[in-house]
Amino acid sequence: MNRDVEILAPAGSMECLRAAVAAGADAIYLGGTKFGARAYAQNLSEEDLVQAIEYVHIHGRKIYMTVNTLLKDRELNELYAYLLPYYKAGLDGVIVQDIGAVKFIGEYFPEMPVHASTQMTITNTLGADFLKRYGITRVVPARELSLKEIRDMKKQTGLEMECFVHGALCYCYSGQCLFSSMLGGRSGNRGRCAQPCRLPYSVTMDHRKYKGDKDFCALSLKDICTLDILPDILEAGVMSLKIEGRMKQPAYTAGVTAVYRKYLDMYLSGKEYHVQEKDRKYLLELFSRGGSCKGYYDMYRGPEMMAFANEKKSGNIQPEIRKIKEKIHGNLILSPESPVILEITCKGQTVTAMGGEVEFAKNQPMEEQRIRQQMEKLGNTDFQWEDLNIEINGRIFVPVKVLNEVRRDALSQLREALIGCQKRAQVTKQPTKSKDQAACHRRVTDSLPVYVSCERSDTAEVLLNEPGITGFYFPFDTMEKYFSPELAASSELYLSTPHIHRGEIPEKWLRSAQKWLEQGMKGFLVRNLESYAVLKKMGYGEKCILDASMYTWNDQSVDFWREEGVLRNTVPLELNEGELKHRDNTSSELLLYGYIPLMLSAQCVRKNLFGCTGKYETAYLKDRYNSEFPVKCSCDPWGKNISEKAKYCYNIIYNSIPYGLPGEKDQVKKLNLHSLRLAFTIEEPEKAKAILKEFRTVYQENGKPSGRRYTKGHFKRGAE
C-alpha cells in the first residue's frame, strides 16, 4: 500500500488556498500572474505567491505552480525573472506544457521538479518515458486513460502519477483543442478557453435530419466523481489525487477536499472502504452539471457521461472554513537578573529567543498565571500551544513588554526555520539576451517545396497525378493502396501517424513501414509525442516531421527538436505573422490550406446520439449561427482491419470553413520557411484538385487567388 499519497487541491486565491489546507489538502496547485492555464482565475501576485509558499511550508504541505501554457519567444525571455522569486522561496514544483519551457527550466532551475501537464496529452508509456529523460519527475496523463494504462505507465517509468479525481472534464484531449481559439481568439493553450464545448449544437449525419434543439449541448460532459473507485485509482499507482477547480470558490474547494481527505484516510487506515450516500449527495450539492460520472478510468465512454442539458447547479452549502494552526511546545525560563529564555519546538525544529532581564521582585512577585496568560496571546499567527512549561526560579518580575518581545522573536525564528529549510540559494546561471530572430528572416524565398497531406484515398488518387507537388503525407490505408518504389522515386512519401496514440503500434503497421522505408519512403509525419518516441526507439527519429499538434511556439522548443534530429516541424497554427517573423522558421513547414482540427475527442458524437456503426463516417454539428462543423469518426486510427477496432477510436471536429492563405504570398515569402503544405481531409477529389490548382497558380505561377472563402485563422490576429 502506497502511503505517500497526496490530495492535491486547486487554489485560485489565497482564500481558496487556506481553505484547502484547513480541509486536509497535502498539496496545492495554483497560478501566478502569467503562463497559467486559468488566465481568468483570480491568481496570485508575486508577493502573495511567495507568502503562499511560506504558508504551506509552515504547515508541512507542498505547492505547485502552473506554467502550463504555450509560450511565445518574448514570454520565454520573461520566464527566468518570473520564476526566480518562487524558486528561491522553495516552490515545490512547476506544471508545464511547453517543451521549450521544460528545456529552459531544466537549464536554469535544475533543482526545480518539473511536472508534465495534462495539456501535454501524454497517452502512452513511451511518451512519459521520453519526457523522463529530460528531467520530468511527474506526469499528469491524459484524462482519457484507463486505470490499466496508468498502471502500466507507472510500472514501466517509475514516474509519479498525478490524476484528476473530481471536477470538470474537457470534451477534448487537453492540449489538442483549438475550438475556442479559432472561433473567438481565446486560446485554451493560453488559459483563456471560452468553453465552446458547453454551448448548444444540433447534430446530423445527412445534413437533413438534426438531433437536438436550441438548448441541446452535444459536447458537454458531466463532472467526474471517483469516490467509489478511489481504491482502484490508488492501487493503479496514482500518488497525487487531483481536484479540478481553480475557478471555484473557497467553499467548494474546502468541501470537496474534506470529503476526499475522509475517504483517503479511510483507505490508508486499512478499514473497510465504504462510500456513504450522504457524501455523494453532498458533493452534488456543492456543484453539479447534470449529475456526475466516473470518467474514463474503466475505458468507459458514451451518452451516460454527457450533460446534454449543461444545467450547472451550485448549492448554498457553506462548509465551515477554519484556520489551521501548528501545535508548538515551549519552555520558558525566568531567573532573577538573567535574560528571559524561551525555547520553542515544532516539527523537529527548535529555536531559542532571549531578551530583556528578569527582575527580582521585592514586594509582589509575578504569578505564573499572569505570565502564561501573556505568553498564550498568539493572535493571528500560524501556531498554537500544545504545551508550555514555565520555569520560575525565585521571586521575579518581568515587564509585559519583554515577554511580548521574546514571544514574537521566538515565533519569528520558528517561522523562518520551518520555511527556511526549503528555500534555495540564488541560482548562478542566468540566460543571456536572446538572439534577434528578425535578422534571420530578411532573406526572401521566391519558391518553396510544396507538400500535400491527404486523408482520403480517392482524393489522393487524383492528386498523385498533379504537377508541382514535392511530396505526400498519407495515412496507412492510402499508403498501402498507392505505394510503389516508382512513386517513391518521383515523390517524397511520408507515412502519417494517428492524431492520438494509445496502446501499441500494430505489427502490420510497423512491418509495412519498414518495408516502405527500404523501398524509398522518406519518413513519417508525427502528430504526438508517443508516436515519435516509438519511432525514435526504432532508429527512425531523424526521419520524423512534426505536425502542428507537436507545438513549437518558441525557439527553445524549435532547438529542442533540432537537437533531437527531426527532419522539420510544422509552424504552430496560433502564432500570427508578426510573431512568426521572430521565430526560427528555417526548419519549419507552413500550412497554406486545410480544414483545421478544432478538437480531438475520445467521445464519439455519432455513438452518443445515433449509435456506433464502427464505420468511418462524418457527422455535422450546427451551432447557433448555423455554421456546420464536420465530425470525422476515426474508428481504426492505425488503419482499417489492422488494429483492435473501436478500442482507441476518436473523433476529429474540423472547422466549418477551411483555412487558407492565397492572398498572403508576399508575407509568407518573408518568413524564411523550409516548405509549404496543403492539407486535404474531408474534400471530394475534384474540389481538392481545384484548390491545389489555385494555390499552385498563386504560389508557383504568380497568379491571382480565385476568391474562394477561407479563414486566415491566426495569421493576422494571433491568439490571446
XYZ file of C-alpha atoms in Angstrom:
720
model
C 0.000 0.000 0.000
C 1.445 3.347 -1.064
C 1.139 5.755 1.857
C 2.985 8.581 0.073
C -0.274 9.753 -1.418
C -1.339 13.364 -1.587
C -4.630 15.132 -2.042
C -3.882 17.943 -4.469
C -6.367 20.805 -4.256
C -6.818 23.841 -6.513
C -6.494 27.448 -5.438
C -7.433 30.498 -7.453
C -6.893 32.805 -4.476
C -5.323 32.942 -1.017
C -8.748 32.283 0.499
C -9.024 29.065 -1.515
C -5.508 28.067 -0.528
C -6.193 28.498 3.183
C -9.492 26.654 2.817
C -7.797 23.736 1.071
C -5.018 23.456 3.671
C -7.507 23.585 6.524
C -9.659 20.928 4.848
C -6.762 18.494 4.648
C -5.035 19.026 1.306
C -1.466 17.732 1.213
C -0.552 19.964 -1.707
C -1.941 22.938 -3.587
C -1.658 23.887 -7.240
C -2.178 27.454 -8.342
C -1.189 30.034 -10.894
C 0.681 33.292 -10.787
C 0.063 36.348 -12.883
C 1.429 34.739 -16.062
C 1.598 31.495 -18.008
C -1.152 29.561 -16.195
C -3.969 27.662 -17.920
C -6.620 29.543 -15.936
C -5.986 33.130 -17.010
C -9.396 34.218 -15.710
C -8.893 32.892 -12.201
C -8.050 35.484 -9.565
C -4.498 34.106 -9.417
C -1.819 35.453 -7.102
C 0.587 38.368 -7.272
C 4.301 37.763 -6.714
C 4.074 38.897 -3.093
C 1.013 36.752 -2.423
C 2.506 33.715 -4.101
C 5.705 33.912 -2.056
C 3.533 34.217 1.049
C 1.519 31.216 -0.145
C 4.702 29.148 -0.499
C 5.756 30.105 3.019
C 2.272 29.425 4.389
C 2.029 25.871 3.057
C 5.578 25.078 4.142
C 4.842 26.203 7.701
C 2.000 23.690 7.689
C 4.062 20.915 6.131
C 2.302 20.958 2.770
C 3.543 21.416 -0.797
C 2.744 23.916 -3.506
C 2.945 23.510 -7.283
C 2.727 26.363 -9.741
C 1.095 26.181 -13.150
C 3.285 27.293 -16.038
C 1.152 25.207 -18.363
C 0.546 27.442 -21.341
C 2.427 27.595 -24.619
C 4.944 30.440 -24.556
C 5.886 32.876 -27.274
C 9.547 33.838 -27.611
C 9.161 37.189 -25.857
C 7.402 35.412 -22.967
C 10.074 32.760 -22.664
C 12.540 35.595 -22.241
C 10.493 36.708 -19.205
C 10.325 33.258 -17.622
C 13.606 33.448 -15.716
C 12.770 36.639 -13.825
C 9.217 35.414 -13.297
C 10.187 32.087 -11.703
C 13.231 33.256 -9.755
C 11.493 34.570 -6.586
C 9.327 31.441 -6.355
C 12.290 29.153 -6.949
C 14.241 30.901 -4.162
C 11.209 30.740 -1.857
C 11.165 26.945 -2.189
C 8.420 26.276 -4.751
C 7.908 22.502 -4.772
C 7.339 22.098 -8.494
C 6.078 23.587 -11.739
C 3.425 22.094 -14.018
C 4.496 22.620 -17.632
C 3.047 22.108 -21.117
C 5.632 23.736 -23.396
C 8.630 21.545 -24.260
C 10.657 24.744 -24.681
C 9.808 25.690 -21.100
C 10.857 22.195 -19.953
C 14.201 22.725 -21.652
C 14.557 26.240 -20.214
C 13.670 25.328 -16.624
C 15.932 22.298 -16.692
C 18.845 24.518 -17.724
C 18.329 27.499 -15.406
C 16.460 25.997 -12.436
C 17.933 22.494 -12.200
C 16.690 21.864 -8.655
C 13.063 22.601 -9.570
C 10.875 19.497 -10.026
C 9.006 19.700 -13.340
C 5.629 18.007 -13.832
C 4.234 17.251 -17.288
C 0.824 18.919 -17.527
C -2.222 17.090 -18.810
C -2.019 19.735 -21.568
C 0.896 17.684 -22.941
C -1.601 14.934 -23.897
C 0.534 12.074 -22.562
C -1.322 8.911 -23.574
C 1.355 6.237 -23.598
C 4.228 4.845 -21.539
C 6.832 5.668 -24.181
C 5.776 9.318 -24.265
C 6.154 9.539 -20.492
C 9.495 7.747 -20.586
C 10.754 10.145 -23.248
C 9.970 13.118 -21.001
C 11.655 11.409 -18.052
C 14.959 11.642 -19.900
C 14.560 15.413 -19.915
C 14.010 15.806 -16.204
C 10.259 15.330 -15.849
C 9.571 13.809 -12.412
C 5.784 13.573 -12.555
C 3.192 13.077 -15.284
C -0.394 14.251 -15.313
C -1.570 11.872 -18.046
C -4.446 12.499 -20.410
C -7.748 12.239 -18.561
C -8.961 9.730 -21.145
C -6.642 6.945 -19.971
C -7.839 3.763 -18.327
C -6.528 2.523 -14.990
C -4.612 -0.184 -16.840
C -2.827 2.380 -18.989
C -1.960 4.444 -15.915
C -0.776 1.349 -14.051
C 1.462 0.376 -16.976
C 2.858 3.908 -17.231
C 3.705 3.932 -13.538
C 5.226 0.456 -13.563
C 7.373 0.989 -16.639
C 8.602 4.540 -15.965
C 8.648 4.850 -12.173
C 7.401 8.420 -12.567
C 4.917 9.924 -10.149
C 1.357 9.749 -11.460
C -0.981 12.658 -10.795
C -4.575 12.111 -11.915
C -7.816 14.051 -11.713
C -10.335 12.529 -9.327
C -13.015 15.212 -9.151
C -14.313 18.125 -11.198
C -14.903 19.181 -14.777
C -13.869 17.149 -17.816
C -12.875 18.627 -21.158
C -14.627 17.084 -24.145
C -11.324 17.263 -25.989
C -7.992 15.682 -25.195
C -6.380 18.506 -23.230
C -3.860 20.429 -25.276
C -5.422 19.297 -28.553
C -8.201 21.876 -28.686
C -8.252 24.911 -30.979
C -12.043 25.394 -30.914
C -12.134 28.459 -28.669
C -9.004 29.833 -30.275
C -10.108 29.637 -33.897
C -13.647 30.837 -33.296
C -13.030 33.668 -30.868
C -9.296 34.164 -30.434
C -9.309 32.905 -26.828
C -6.886 30.002 -26.779
C -7.173 27.055 -24.438
C -3.415 26.685 -24.850
C -3.142 30.136 -23.309
C -5.516 29.539 -20.411
C -8.336 31.570 -21.964
C -10.768 28.908 -23.163
C -14.279 30.259 -23.831
C -15.706 26.720 -23.424
C -17.423 26.248 -26.806
C -17.994 22.610 -25.799
C -20.567 23.859 -23.264
C -22.624 25.632 -25.955
C -25.686 24.211 -27.745
C -25.349 22.317 -31.045
C -27.706 20.269 -33.152
C -26.290 17.194 -34.899
C -26.942 15.447 -38.192
C -25.439 12.651 -40.234
C -27.001 13.658 -43.559
C -27.445 17.468 -43.458
C -31.211 16.941 -43.270
C -32.441 15.381 -40.041
C -30.980 17.097 -36.990
C -30.997 15.873 -33.412
C -31.120 18.428 -30.616
C -32.696 21.815 -30.052
C -31.508 25.289 -29.118
C -30.637 24.119 -25.600
C -29.022 20.797 -26.550
C -25.321 20.644 -25.612
C -23.893 17.822 -27.689
C -20.324 18.221 -26.388
C -20.872 18.894 -22.688
C -19.533 16.253 -20.300
C -20.623 15.669 -16.721
C -18.091 16.314 -13.970
C -16.232 13.345 -12.568
C -16.567 11.972 -9.046
C -14.359 8.995 -8.232
C -15.143 8.268 -4.581
C -16.431 4.799 -5.459
C -13.308 3.794 -7.382
C -10.730 5.621 -5.269
C -9.105 2.353 -4.060
C -8.714 1.222 -7.695
C -7.082 4.520 -8.637
C -4.653 4.270 -5.728
C -3.824 0.650 -6.461
C -3.032 1.621 -10.067
C -0.115 3.641 -8.681
C -1.583 7.124 -8.620
C 0.084 9.099 -5.827
C -1.479 12.523 -6.363
C -5.270 12.799 -6.295
C -6.030 15.991 -8.172
C -9.196 18.012 -7.683
C -10.136 20.283 -10.596
C -11.476 23.764 -9.903
C -9.152 26.763 -9.806
C -12.108 28.931 -10.846
C -14.252 27.702 -7.953
C -14.973 29.450 -4.650
C -13.300 28.602 -1.296
C -16.417 26.802 -0.022
C -16.287 24.379 -2.967
C -12.572 23.775 -2.536
C -12.924 23.160 1.198
C -15.952 20.900 0.811
C -14.545 18.647 -1.916
C -11.111 18.456 -0.298
C -12.593 17.450 3.068
C -14.608 14.611 1.526
C -11.639 13.155 -0.351
C -9.491 13.565 2.776
C -12.021 11.465 4.668
C -12.004 8.641 2.141
C -8.270 8.633 1.519
C -7.736 8.322 5.282
C -10.284 5.511 5.362
C -8.383 3.651 2.651
C -4.973 4.226 4.261
C -6.237 3.078 7.656
C -6.991 -0.362 6.271
C -10.630 -0.168 7.323
C -13.368 -1.488 5.078
C -13.859 1.060 2.298
C -17.467 2.156 2.003
C -18.839 5.377 0.497
C -21.783 6.902 2.282
C -24.643 8.150 0.163
C -24.751 11.411 2.108
C -21.232 12.236 0.868
C -22.154 11.606 -2.774
C -25.170 13.853 -2.314
C -23.085 16.494 -0.566
C -20.643 16.712 -3.492
C -23.510 17.042 -5.961
C -24.991 19.812 -3.849
C -21.690 21.670 -3.897
C -21.744 21.628 -7.706
C -23.477 19.545 -10.346
C -23.600 19.565 -14.114
C -26.419 17.119 -14.719
C -25.028 14.595 -12.252
C -21.579 13.047 -12.249
C -19.659 10.147 -13.804
C -16.528 8.133 -13.035
C -14.669 9.379 -16.073
C -12.594 7.211 -18.393
C -10.807 5.082 -15.815
C -12.592 1.892 -16.865
C -12.403 2.751 -20.600
C -15.999 3.881 -20.376
C -17.386 6.323 -22.938
C -20.857 7.103 -24.149
C -24.025 9.126 -23.592
C -24.112 8.357 -19.858
C -21.096 10.642 -19.483
C -22.834 13.539 -21.198
C -24.585 16.534 -19.660
C -26.601 17.321 -22.772
C -28.587 19.986 -20.931
C -25.498 21.514 -19.257
C -27.536 22.664 -16.288
C -24.979 23.837 -13.776
C -26.242 23.801 -10.209
C -24.355 25.164 -7.227
C -25.818 24.680 -3.781
C -25.848 27.161 -0.957
C -23.735 24.916 1.210
C -21.131 26.876 3.115
C -18.829 24.459 4.921
C -17.008 25.893 7.882
C -13.584 27.113 6.852
C -11.392 27.074 9.901
C -7.918 28.497 10.291
C -5.369 25.779 10.717
C -2.619 26.216 13.318
C 0.504 24.197 14.044
C 0.989 22.866 17.555
C 4.112 24.059 19.359
C 5.919 23.005 22.509
C 7.537 25.669 24.683
C 9.811 26.056 27.649
C 10.013 29.490 29.302
C 12.822 30.048 31.835
C 12.654 33.024 34.186
C 15.512 33.623 36.660
C 16.266 36.869 38.515
C 18.979 39.038 36.963
C 19.030 36.834 33.844
C 17.507 37.291 30.372
C 14.118 35.784 29.563
C 14.717 32.495 27.716
C 12.033 30.947 25.505
C 12.616 27.694 23.674
C 10.024 26.508 21.119
C 9.887 23.209 19.224
C 7.708 22.378 16.195
C 8.079 19.620 13.583
C 11.635 18.831 14.600
C 12.730 22.452 14.532
C 13.850 24.071 17.805
C 14.563 27.757 18.286
C 15.610 29.829 21.300
C 14.929 33.507 21.930
C 16.480 35.587 24.698
C 15.756 39.148 25.714
C 15.371 41.737 28.462
C 16.213 40.965 32.042
C 14.191 39.265 34.755
C 13.994 41.457 37.838
C 13.978 40.392 41.471
C 10.562 41.154 42.986
C 10.917 42.816 46.386
C 7.195 43.028 47.122
C 4.679 41.284 44.817
C 6.195 38.549 42.630
C 4.606 37.868 39.238
C 2.290 34.876 39.288
C 2.623 32.078 36.741
C -0.991 32.542 35.630
C -0.300 36.135 34.639
C 2.800 35.098 32.703
C 1.002 32.219 30.969
C -1.884 34.477 30.018
C 0.541 36.824 28.280
C 2.518 34.081 26.560
C -0.626 32.428 25.182
C -1.506 35.515 23.170
C -0.512 34.019 19.798
C -3.066 36.130 17.929
C -3.248 35.672 14.162
C -0.100 33.582 13.920
C 0.044 30.091 12.423
C 0.736 28.477 15.807
C -0.996 27.297 18.952
C 0.485 25.965 22.173
C 0.156 22.271 22.749
C 2.070 22.695 25.982
C 4.078 25.477 27.580
C 6.283 24.767 30.549
C 7.068 27.836 32.635
C 10.092 27.532 34.937
C 10.206 30.275 37.591
C 13.290 30.436 39.780
C 12.529 32.618 42.783
C 10.575 35.810 43.249
C 10.574 37.505 39.854
C 9.060 40.349 37.894
C 9.130 40.675 34.099
C 7.754 43.639 32.181
C 4.930 42.557 29.868
C 6.701 44.307 27.020
C 9.709 41.988 27.446
C 7.519 38.859 27.427
C 5.830 40.038 24.238
C 9.136 40.791 22.522
C 10.653 37.415 23.385
C 7.489 35.575 22.309
C 7.383 37.406 18.976
C 11.105 36.827 18.423
C 10.805 33.086 19.092
C 7.796 32.690 16.791
C 9.551 34.654 14.070
C 12.600 32.414 14.380
C 10.396 29.329 14.286
C 8.560 30.544 11.198
C 11.852 31.185 9.430
C 13.208 27.787 10.481
C 10.162 25.997 9.073
C 10.258 27.789 5.730
C 13.981 28.442 5.521
C 14.944 24.793 5.208
C 13.073 24.679 1.878
C 14.418 27.906 0.418
C 17.001 27.749 -2.326
C 20.102 29.812 -2.879
C 20.357 32.269 -5.735
C 20.939 30.403 -8.999
C 24.319 31.055 -10.574
C 23.433 30.568 -14.239
C 21.399 33.240 -15.945
C 20.142 33.352 -19.523
C 21.899 35.653 -21.929
C 19.974 38.006 -24.147
C 18.231 36.012 -26.851
C 19.265 36.420 -30.453
C 17.278 38.719 -32.687
C 15.343 36.297 -34.816
C 14.095 39.141 -37.002
C 17.542 39.195 -38.580
C 17.055 35.590 -39.665
C 14.062 36.475 -41.777
C 15.387 39.130 -44.102
C 16.019 36.649 -46.877
C 13.039 36.396 -49.242
C 12.389 32.982 -50.761
C 10.703 33.003 -54.157
C 9.905 29.310 -54.454
C 9.415 26.705 -51.733
C 8.725 22.980 -51.893
C 5.008 22.168 -51.617
C 3.823 19.059 -49.761
C 0.310 17.645 -49.641
C -1.266 15.667 -46.816
C -4.295 13.667 -47.805
C -6.636 11.635 -45.592
C -8.971 10.226 -48.265
C -7.721 7.579 -50.684
C -9.971 8.692 -53.561
C -8.713 12.256 -53.218
C -5.118 11.043 -53.045
C -5.551 9.098 -56.279
C -6.449 12.289 -58.149
C -3.708 14.422 -56.580
C -0.953 11.892 -57.291
C -1.152 12.869 -60.953
C -0.909 16.623 -60.338
C 2.302 18.588 -61.009
C 4.107 20.898 -58.606
C 3.976 18.622 -55.541
C 7.261 17.735 -53.869
C 5.853 15.063 -51.572
C 2.841 13.493 -49.876
C 1.778 12.606 -46.333
C -0.560 9.604 -46.341
C -2.281 7.579 -43.606
C -1.655 3.847 -43.611
C -4.603 2.777 -45.784
C -3.747 5.282 -48.525
C -0.030 4.475 -48.426
C -0.810 0.762 -48.618
C -3.030 1.331 -51.635
C -0.737 3.549 -53.692
C 2.839 2.961 -52.571
C 5.311 1.758 -55.149
C 9.084 2.127 -55.462
C 8.477 4.101 -58.657
C 6.218 6.593 -56.865
C 8.717 6.881 -54.014
C 11.428 7.679 -56.558
C 9.403 10.517 -58.093
C 7.809 11.981 -54.938
C 8.808 12.197 -51.290
C 6.428 9.925 -49.365
C 5.747 10.094 -45.632
C 3.502 7.871 -43.519
C 1.186 9.803 -41.191
C 0.673 8.554 -37.651
C -2.751 8.826 -35.952
C -3.563 12.061 -34.147
C -3.916 10.120 -30.869
C -1.637 7.201 -29.981
C -2.980 4.708 -27.445
C -1.657 1.219 -26.874
C 0.953 -0.422 -29.100
C 1.602 0.266 -32.774
C 0.196 -2.744 -34.663
C 2.797 -5.119 -36.045
C 1.414 -4.859 -39.577
C 1.844 -1.068 -39.494
C 5.443 -1.390 -38.339
C 6.339 -4.154 -40.821
C 4.828 -2.233 -43.707
C 6.543 0.998 -42.666
C 9.914 -0.750 -42.530
C 9.354 -2.292 -45.987
C 8.325 1.054 -47.493
C 11.371 2.760 -45.993
C 13.604 0.160 -47.580
C 11.891 0.855 -50.911
C 12.246 4.623 -50.820
C 9.704 6.101 -48.406
C 11.290 9.156 -46.742
C 9.797 9.018 -43.261
C 6.847 9.929 -41.047
C 4.511 12.802 -40.248
C 4.204 12.570 -36.461
C 1.220 14.007 -34.561
C 2.066 13.151 -30.947
C 4.919 12.502 -28.561
C 4.078 8.812 -28.181
C 4.443 8.014 -31.888
C 7.698 9.942 -32.030
C 9.081 8.084 -29.012
C 8.311 4.713 -30.606
C 9.832 5.678 -33.946
C 12.906 7.152 -32.268
C 13.381 3.940 -30.304
C 13.332 2.066 -33.610
C 16.015 4.344 -35.035
C 13.696 6.479 -37.162
C 13.831 9.711 -35.161
C 15.722 11.535 -37.912
C 13.031 10.557 -40.407
C 10.246 12.320 -38.485
C 8.411 15.528 -39.375
C 6.440 17.087 -36.528
C 2.866 18.115 -37.289
C 1.374 21.337 -35.876
C -0.007 19.415 -32.872
C 3.609 18.985 -31.704
C 3.778 22.567 -30.521
C 6.901 24.629 -31.277
C 5.832 28.137 -30.314
C 9.293 29.380 -29.339
C 12.884 28.926 -30.382
C 13.680 26.871 -27.281
C 11.210 24.243 -28.457
C 12.491 24.515 -32.045
C 16.033 23.973 -30.722
C 14.870 21.055 -28.575
C 13.590 19.191 -31.608
C 16.521 20.238 -33.768
C 18.804 18.646 -31.174
C 16.605 15.553 -31.337
C 17.442 15.440 -35.033
C 13.951 15.532 -36.556
C 13.635 16.496 -40.223
C 11.459 19.546 -39.615
C 8.492 20.904 -37.669
C 5.194 22.480 -38.657
C 4.512 26.135 -37.895
C 2.059 26.469 -34.949
C -1.429 27.480 -36.023
C -1.922 30.046 -33.261
C 1.003 32.384 -33.984
C 0.420 35.451 -36.107
C 2.597 36.822 -38.877
C 4.434 39.254 -36.613
C 5.253 36.531 -34.073
C 6.399 34.197 -36.840
C 8.856 36.848 -38.030
C 10.633 36.490 -34.680
C 10.594 32.691 -34.725
C 13.270 30.484 -36.288
C 11.371 29.006 -39.258
C 14.321 27.637 -41.194
C 13.308 24.063 -40.364
C 9.555 24.682 -40.468
C 6.713 23.926 -42.827
C 3.769 26.333 -43.055
C 0.196 25.174 -43.578
C -1.253 27.108 -46.529
C -4.603 25.351 -46.693
C -6.758 22.931 -44.720
C -9.763 22.288 -42.523
C -8.151 22.793 -39.128
C -8.869 20.134 -36.478
C -10.594 22.032 -33.680
C -10.908 19.108 -31.284
C -9.682 15.551 -30.832
C -12.038 13.672 -28.542
C -12.259 10.176 -27.092
C -16.007 10.734 -27.098
C -17.983 9.988 -30.245
C -20.726 12.325 -31.425
C -22.228 9.622 -33.625
C -22.249 6.946 -30.924
C -23.676 9.282 -28.290
C -26.597 10.374 -30.449
C -27.125 7.777 -33.189
C -25.283 4.646 -32.063
C -21.963 3.142 -33.140
C -21.601 1.520 -36.564
C -17.817 1.125 -36.461
C -17.517 2.840 -39.852
C -15.619 5.899 -40.974
C -18.481 8.369 -41.208
C -18.933 12.093 -40.794
C -21.439 13.790 -38.540
C -22.081 17.533 -38.538
C -22.525 19.937 -35.647
C -24.564 23.070 -36.276
C -24.071 25.976 -33.876
C -26.400 28.856 -33.035
C -25.069 30.825 -36.028
C -25.890 27.927 -38.421
C -22.218 27.126 -39.023
C -21.622 23.423 -39.632
C -18.589 21.631 -38.208
C -17.688 18.231 -39.708
C -17.021 15.492 -37.141
C -14.972 12.624 -38.535
C -15.156 9.240 -36.819
C -11.683 7.730 -36.739
C -12.666 4.153 -35.948
C -9.382 2.422 -36.800
C -6.687 5.039 -36.226
C -3.782 2.866 -37.380
C -5.571 1.635 -40.490
C -8.578 -0.454 -41.387
C -8.529 -4.001 -40.068
C -5.048 -3.813 -38.516
C -5.921 -2.691 -35.006
C -8.459 -3.630 -32.387
C -11.493 -1.781 -33.691
C -13.020 0.982 -31.569
C -10.751 0.385 -28.571
C -8.838 3.614 -29.111
C -11.050 5.338 -31.649
C -11.566 9.090 -31.555
C -13.432 11.949 -33.204
C -11.919 14.873 -35.074
C -14.047 18.019 -35.161
C -12.997 20.253 -38.066
C -13.613 23.949 -38.561
C -16.684 24.958 -40.549
C -14.654 26.721 -43.238
C -11.150 25.928 -44.453
C -8.039 27.853 -43.521
C -6.213 29.357 -46.473
C -3.578 31.961 -47.302
C -3.899 32.516 -51.075
C -3.629 36.284 -50.699
C -0.673 36.287 -48.297
C 2.066 35.110 -50.646
C 4.272 38.165 -50.144
C 4.133 37.864 -46.351
C 4.739 34.110 -46.457
C 7.817 34.590 -48.657
C 9.459 36.713 -45.922
C 9.199 34.071 -43.181
C 12.297 32.121 -44.242
C 10.432 28.798 -44.273
C 11.591 25.354 -45.249
C 8.422 24.356 -47.115
C 4.660 24.748 -47.563
C 1.760 22.329 -47.114
C -1.791 21.838 -48.312
C -3.827 19.540 -46.044
C -6.813 17.713 -47.530
C -9.066 15.934 -45.057
C -12.771 15.812 -45.992
C -12.582 17.279 -49.524
C -14.022 15.430 -52.512
C -11.409 14.623 -55.202
C -12.400 17.285 -57.723
C -12.676 20.001 -55.084
C -9.224 19.150 -53.776
C -7.869 19.264 -57.321
C -9.335 22.740 -57.872
C -7.926 24.047 -54.575
C -4.494 22.639 -55.383
C -4.634 24.358 -58.764
C -5.492 27.697 -57.123
C -2.565 27.587 -54.698
C -0.212 26.333 -57.382
C -1.303 29.239 -59.584
C -0.673 31.768 -56.804
C 2.492 30.401 -55.211
C 4.241 28.795 -58.186
C 2.952 30.736 -61.191
C 2.415 34.239 -59.711
C -1.296 34.118 -60.492
C -4.272 35.575 -58.611
C -6.457 33.964 -55.912
C -9.813 32.557 -57.029
C -11.913 34.417 -54.485
C -12.951 31.291 -52.579
C -13.916 31.825 -48.946
C -11.198 30.973 -46.441
C -10.405 31.869 -42.868
C -6.930 33.202 -42.238
C -7.048 31.726 -38.750
C -4.461 33.416 -36.564
C -2.116 34.506 -39.329
C -3.277 38.096 -38.877
C -4.923 38.332 -35.477
C -2.997 35.856 -33.337
C -4.263 34.177 -30.173
C -4.783 35.753 -26.751
